[in-house]
Amino acid sequence: MMHIPFRVVFEQRGETPRRLSLIVPLVSVLAALFFGALFLLATGYSVFDTYTNMFKGGFASFNGITDTLALSTVLICTGVSAAFAFQMNLYNIGGEGQLYLGLIGGAWAGIALGDHLPSLIMVPILLICGALAGAAWIFVPALVRSRLGTSEIVSTLLLTYIGASLIKHVIYTPGSFFRNPNTSFPQGRRVADSASLDSFGSSRLYPTFFVAVVVAGALYWVVKRTEFGYRINVISDSPRAAHYAGINSRRTTMMVMSISGALSGLAGAMLIVGPYGKIEPSIITLGYGYAGIVVAALARNNLAVIIISGILFSGLRVGGNNLQVTTDTPIHIGVMLQGAILLFALGGEAFRRYHIHIVRTQTQPNIKMSA
Amino acid sequence: MSNTSHEVAQGPHHTSGAAPTALSAHSIDKKFPGVLANDSVDFDVRAGEVHTLLGENGAGKSTLAAVLCGLYQPDAGYLIRNGKRINLSSPRAGLQHGIAMVHQHFRLVDRFTVSENVILGSRDLPYRLIRREIDEKVAAVAESYGLPIDPEAIVGTLSVGQRQRVEIVKALYQGAEILLLDEPTAVLVPSEVEKLFENVHAMTAAGKSIVFISHKLGEVVEISDRITVLRNGRVTGHVSGRGTTDTKELARLMVGRDIELNSQRATHAMGHEVLQIRDLSLDVDDVAVLTDISFNVRAGEMVGIAGVAGNGQRELADTIAGLISPTSGSITISGAMTTDRGPIAAREVGLAYVPEDRLGVGLVPSMSIIDNLLLTRNRQTVVDRFSVRPEATRLIEQFEIKANGPDHLARKLSGGNAQKVLLARELSGGRTATRLLVVCSPTRGLDVGAIETVRRILNDARSAGQAILLISEDLDEVLSLSDRVLVLYRGAVVHEALGEAAELSQVGAAMAGLSSQSH
């Protein structure tokens, strides 16, 4: 048998050293950029130009940074949606579908209420209707999860496909309430003017960005400081301790999942009061809900850190998409770099959780026994 | 701390036996983050002898056993088997050298038969299994060591003692010459312990070596040919010879100081009945778990419930605490009916409950001491941790909890300190002053020093007039602490005795279901 002179040992860390929490993500990003550079060299594109263009397109230009913040508005909401459920070890994979319902709920209020109320009332109503629709979409998964223990991973995910069909249905069915009656081409009917916000100056950034930031911060506080958050922490750490203390896990599960669904719905409604103004059926190709799961994972489900990871991830996406506009680099290069950075960032987790060392396996000489 | 290895009686070199050393370990070091679990430990076992590793929890005996069987690789030191140096990279490698471990928590598949469990993991099985041949072979191995067992029985239907026998048969079937028994008596009733000891003698008579791991002085003295005492990862003494050993000296070697475990029962006045249980029955999935249980506990009284694990103790405690609704019967605490009202209602009339599992049930591992104090109390909508802090600090001092202050995480506490936090919270009341304390296996897994403290805390609580229901598998503990002892067998109270009058043999027989007294 071949003798391998060493082996790699993964030893779980009892406690992650603080400095690693900073160093690991940094090194991960550098490693991803290095990996991307190899790829760019192999395909014949300039490493330096591609990276500077990406950075400029995502962060270091007026359009870049405002587009990034605009996208992060949605991704912070869907990110908080995924992470909030995860506070109780619940996996809401269906943020995508709840976001579609948020779009429908928001558009419904915006069309049905007409142009009678001031924006200051109208916009919150749309956002609330979107959130309620998102919460309604997760109601059945939450119910069967809390009562019967049915996996919420499967049920929320499958409902996403139904949600996508619903979007197509309300837009492509002739005579649909949500469809623009004045064109033969299928498109969404616009909501009332009072339900539409104005963007900042010439940008595509809407004030809803601040709502998203406040929501993330508020939920962070709820989990850390309130009785409700305390219950969530007890249940997620040890369900049996919760039972022992008389904490009602079922009700808490229902509430946490409903809030999670509402947050994704809120993201959808924000698109209605912001950039869309109507249901855009192309939403089902954008994957904002799924991206929220990635944003949450990057923030290690820390609700406050999601504000940062949401912006960074959005910048990566905006900058990557910008590549093909400003240069002749195909969009796939940008997508590949996004993927590489995510992969390395998440892979870096292993270094935080495990102490990895290489052990020499020497062949030991036999020792004679002394009597 | 003294690190001088010191010898009592005849020292490590036996005079009687010329039996060769089967396995020896030399200057074994094993580090874990923050702990030196084994610090240049030497150990050896001869063919045909029982060599005991004695020590408190955390003394390093399980670590050493894990090194001996190949589960852990030592950081320094080496093993010699039959005169040759060996490297054990895995338990399988250990088995190839004839070394097998019988774990405290059995590793058996409940749905498999005895034979299927025994052959599980064997590498040289034929492609086509002929059940009858294997059954015969398993039965033959079992019988040759006086371990009668039905090879066709489904393991899930066997008693704990029988399951242990399956583990031992499995080791022997796989060709073990050296058996490491990790706390084998922890789960057994007295009669099963006797049976196990007979089996051990049968195995040593056949030339097998037994490494017996325990912290119970009495049985160690009874079974061992030699004893090695460990404390804080170091060998603190070797003691030779069976029956000739001074248990006081052993206890001192183990703990490092003189100890007094037999806490005296204080004479005291008992008050009114705090807990009244009437005709309590509980069925789980149509199986009777508790049947017609009735008893009272008075203020200032400690009632002990003895019994082998799994005879309804946990369910009884959970039912009293309001965590399970009984099928019939009633529970009254301080004059208030709490049946079916849930845990919070029970706590509101003075219940305190220390469950068997400290971390994960009684305490939330990832939370601080402060947050754990809040677990069973009224909490405001916005949790006010600031106002609990002084109380937490006071309790840490009062209960001598070793922690870096109130923010210390529960999972970083030692078992003894976790238990003290739990007792501190439960005894200090929350929703109302504590009147009834239900406490399950309060000292299980604790070191001797902590056992002393916990028992003192319980005695003090009783003297303060609290009613205490002590549920424990440790029979000595129940007998030495309780004013009254009830024995639970298959969910029914089969024996009752006053603490002083309780006889070990009778209580032991009742625990094993051999009681003449029936209800």
XYZ file of C-alpha atoms in Angstrom, chain B residues 136-388:
253
model
C -25.622 -21.018 16.730
C -22.202 -19.453 16.658
C -23.365 -16.423 18.652
C -25.095 -18.644 21.198
C -21.948 -20.756 21.533
C -19.753 -17.731 22.209
C -22.277 -16.386 24.712
C -22.628 -19.605 26.598
C -18.934 -20.272 26.899
C -18.689 -17.209 29.118
C -21.903 -17.795 31.010
C -23.770 -15.081 29.160
C -27.003 -16.798 28.205
C -28.816 -14.854 25.520
C -31.379 -15.618 22.867
C -29.736 -14.863 19.503
C -33.107 -14.410 17.798
C -34.476 -11.864 20.266
C -35.063 -8.353 18.958
C -32.720 -6.035 20.845
C -35.422 -3.391 21.322
C -37.358 -5.811 23.526
C -34.451 -6.606 25.843
C -33.769 -5.135 29.262
C -30.824 -2.853 29.803
C -28.808 -5.603 31.464
C -29.433 -7.941 28.542
C -28.435 -5.286 26.031
C -25.178 -4.847 27.842
C -24.675 -8.569 27.561
C -25.214 -8.299 23.799
C -22.479 -5.665 23.648
C -20.117 -7.919 25.558
C -20.973 -10.936 23.398
C -20.384 -8.800 20.341
C -16.902 -7.877 21.556
C -16.096 -11.501 22.350
C -17.468 -12.692 19.015
C -15.203 -10.261 17.245
C -12.283 -11.849 19.031
C -11.637 -9.381 21.824
C -8.988 -10.430 24.310
C -9.066 -7.146 26.188
C -12.448 -5.662 27.069
C -12.824 -2.096 28.214
C -16.039 -1.716 30.186
C -16.977 1.972 30.474
C -19.096 2.558 33.602
C -20.890 -0.739 33.013
C -22.905 -0.651 36.237
C -24.315 2.835 35.797
C -27.506 1.527 34.218
C -27.961 -1.717 36.139
C -30.008 -2.744 39.177
C -28.131 -4.467 42.030
C -29.075 -7.978 40.892
C -27.887 -7.261 37.357
C -24.619 -5.924 38.728
C -24.067 -9.232 40.507
C -24.722 -11.082 37.271
C -22.312 -8.842 35.385
C -19.604 -9.512 37.946
C -20.107 -13.254 37.488
C -19.642 -12.791 33.744
C -16.501 -10.766 34.355
C -15.076 -13.585 36.460
C -15.949 -16.113 33.770
C -14.102 -13.997 31.210
C -10.988 -13.495 33.312
C -10.957 -17.208 34.097
C -10.807 -17.775 30.344
C -7.752 -15.528 30.148
C -9.430 -12.343 28.970
C -8.280 -9.014 30.360
C -10.849 -6.584 31.676
C -10.315 -2.859 32.027
C -13.089 -1.719 34.327
C -13.896 1.970 34.356
C -15.862 3.334 37.268
C -16.191 5.981 39.907
C -18.123 3.839 42.362
C -15.777 2.841 45.161
C -17.785 -0.067 46.534
C -18.009 -2.109 43.367
C -14.469 -1.258 42.339
C -13.133 -2.806 45.532
C -15.272 -5.877 44.952
C -14.304 -6.626 41.364
C -10.748 -5.415 40.852
C -7.454 -7.229 40.969
C -5.663 -3.923 40.640
C -6.818 -0.328 40.721
C -5.270 2.714 39.091
C -6.611 6.022 40.359
C -6.689 9.053 38.080
C -7.204 12.675 39.033
C -6.976 15.667 36.703
C -5.469 13.524 33.983
C -2.692 12.144 36.173
C -2.212 8.823 37.890
C -2.446 9.500 41.614
C -2.129 5.992 42.886
C -1.954 2.268 42.229
C -3.722 -0.073 44.595
C -3.426 -3.827 44.492
C -5.374 -6.745 45.742
C -9.037 -7.436 46.022
C -11.025 -6.737 49.144
C -8.005 -5.535 51.063
C -8.462 -1.980 49.971
C -9.171 0.968 52.151
C -12.043 2.857 50.470
C -11.307 6.017 52.427
C -7.805 6.076 51.035
C -9.163 5.446 47.517
C -11.612 8.320 47.884
C -8.792 10.569 49.000
C -6.662 9.596 45.997
C -9.628 10.228 43.748
C -10.650 13.612 45.108
C -7.443 14.848 46.638
C -8.927 15.481 50.070
C -11.067 13.797 52.697
C -14.760 13.795 51.960
C -17.989 13.067 53.747
C -20.779 11.923 51.470
C -23.177 10.434 53.952
C -25.062 13.591 54.720
C -26.911 13.226 57.956
C -30.648 13.372 57.905
C -31.536 16.349 60.009
C -34.396 15.852 62.377
C -37.013 18.401 61.638
C -40.671 19.108 61.822
C -42.848 18.402 58.812
C -45.727 20.627 57.871
C -48.842 20.317 55.768
C -49.082 18.365 52.539
C -47.702 20.424 49.671
C -47.979 17.839 46.913
C -50.921 15.483 46.693
C -51.112 12.920 43.923
C -54.262 10.842 43.555
C -54.696 7.809 41.302
C -52.400 9.204 38.673
C -52.251 7.183 35.459
C -50.625 7.970 32.172
C -50.901 6.082 28.899
C -48.606 6.887 26.019
C -49.692 5.359 22.714
C -51.997 2.992 24.615
C -49.144 1.735 26.745
C -49.506 2.311 30.463
C -46.500 4.308 31.616
C -47.853 5.253 35.049
C -50.546 3.296 36.881
C -52.611 4.456 39.834
C -49.962 6.405 41.635
C -50.983 8.101 44.872
C -48.708 9.756 47.418
C -48.147 13.007 49.274
C -45.114 15.098 50.026
C -45.249 17.382 53.051
C -43.484 20.631 53.718
C -40.018 19.899 55.072
C -40.117 16.329 53.818
C -37.960 14.678 51.199
C -39.564 11.761 49.432
C -37.279 9.640 47.298
C -38.361 7.722 44.226
C -36.060 4.809 43.490
C -36.154 2.677 40.401
C -34.229 1.613 37.353
C -34.251 4.112 34.497
C -37.273 3.818 32.238
C -39.811 2.725 34.819
C -41.798 5.933 34.557
C -39.679 8.299 36.658
C -39.218 10.909 33.975
C -42.892 10.813 33.034
C -43.919 11.129 36.687
C -41.744 14.208 37.122
C -42.931 15.740 33.834
C -46.552 15.113 34.766
C -46.180 16.782 38.148
C -44.422 19.698 36.455
C -47.357 20.106 34.087
C -45.401 19.160 30.972
C -47.535 16.081 30.300
C -51.253 15.741 30.904
C -52.116 12.557 32.781
C -54.709 10.161 31.402
C -56.503 10.148 34.733
C -55.964 11.189 38.315
C -55.176 14.506 39.908
C -52.235 16.561 41.069
C -52.617 19.216 43.749
C -49.827 21.608 44.641
C -50.294 23.852 47.686
C -53.997 23.165 47.619
C -54.440 24.164 43.976
C -55.334 21.625 41.317
C -52.681 21.825 38.629
C -53.691 18.789 36.548
C -53.832 19.703 32.837
C -52.995 23.322 33.533
C -49.509 23.383 32.047
C -46.097 24.188 33.492
C -46.682 27.862 34.138
C -49.785 27.231 36.262
C -47.831 24.717 38.331
C -44.997 27.192 38.822
C -47.429 29.883 39.878
C -48.385 27.855 42.934
C -44.790 27.181 43.943
C -43.464 24.317 41.807
C -39.789 24.180 40.988
C -38.427 21.455 38.755
C -34.864 20.359 38.178
C -35.057 17.981 35.210
C -32.725 15.102 34.557
C -31.124 16.749 31.540
C -29.474 19.902 32.724
C -28.226 21.337 29.452
C -30.901 21.334 26.787
C -33.903 21.044 29.097
C -33.232 22.797 32.373
C -30.772 25.238 30.890
C -30.416 26.706 27.414
C -26.789 25.946 26.493
C -26.098 28.966 24.296
C -27.550 31.448 26.756
C -25.912 33.304 29.625
C -26.597 32.657 33.288
C -28.791 35.780 33.343
C -30.897 34.597 30.427
C -31.169 31.168 31.968
C -32.450 32.692 35.200
C -35.186 34.324 33.130
C -36.259 31.038 31.575
C -38.848 30.112 34.179
C -39.803 33.603 35.266
C -42.162 36.300 34.153
C -40.581 38.312 31.383
C -41.527 41.812 30.272
C -42.232 42.470 26.595
C -38.835 44.092 26.377
C -36.583 41.835 28.394
C -34.962 43.704 31.252
C -31.681 41.909 31.814
C -30.185 44.815 33.699
C -32.380 44.415 36.767
C -31.672 40.667 37.008
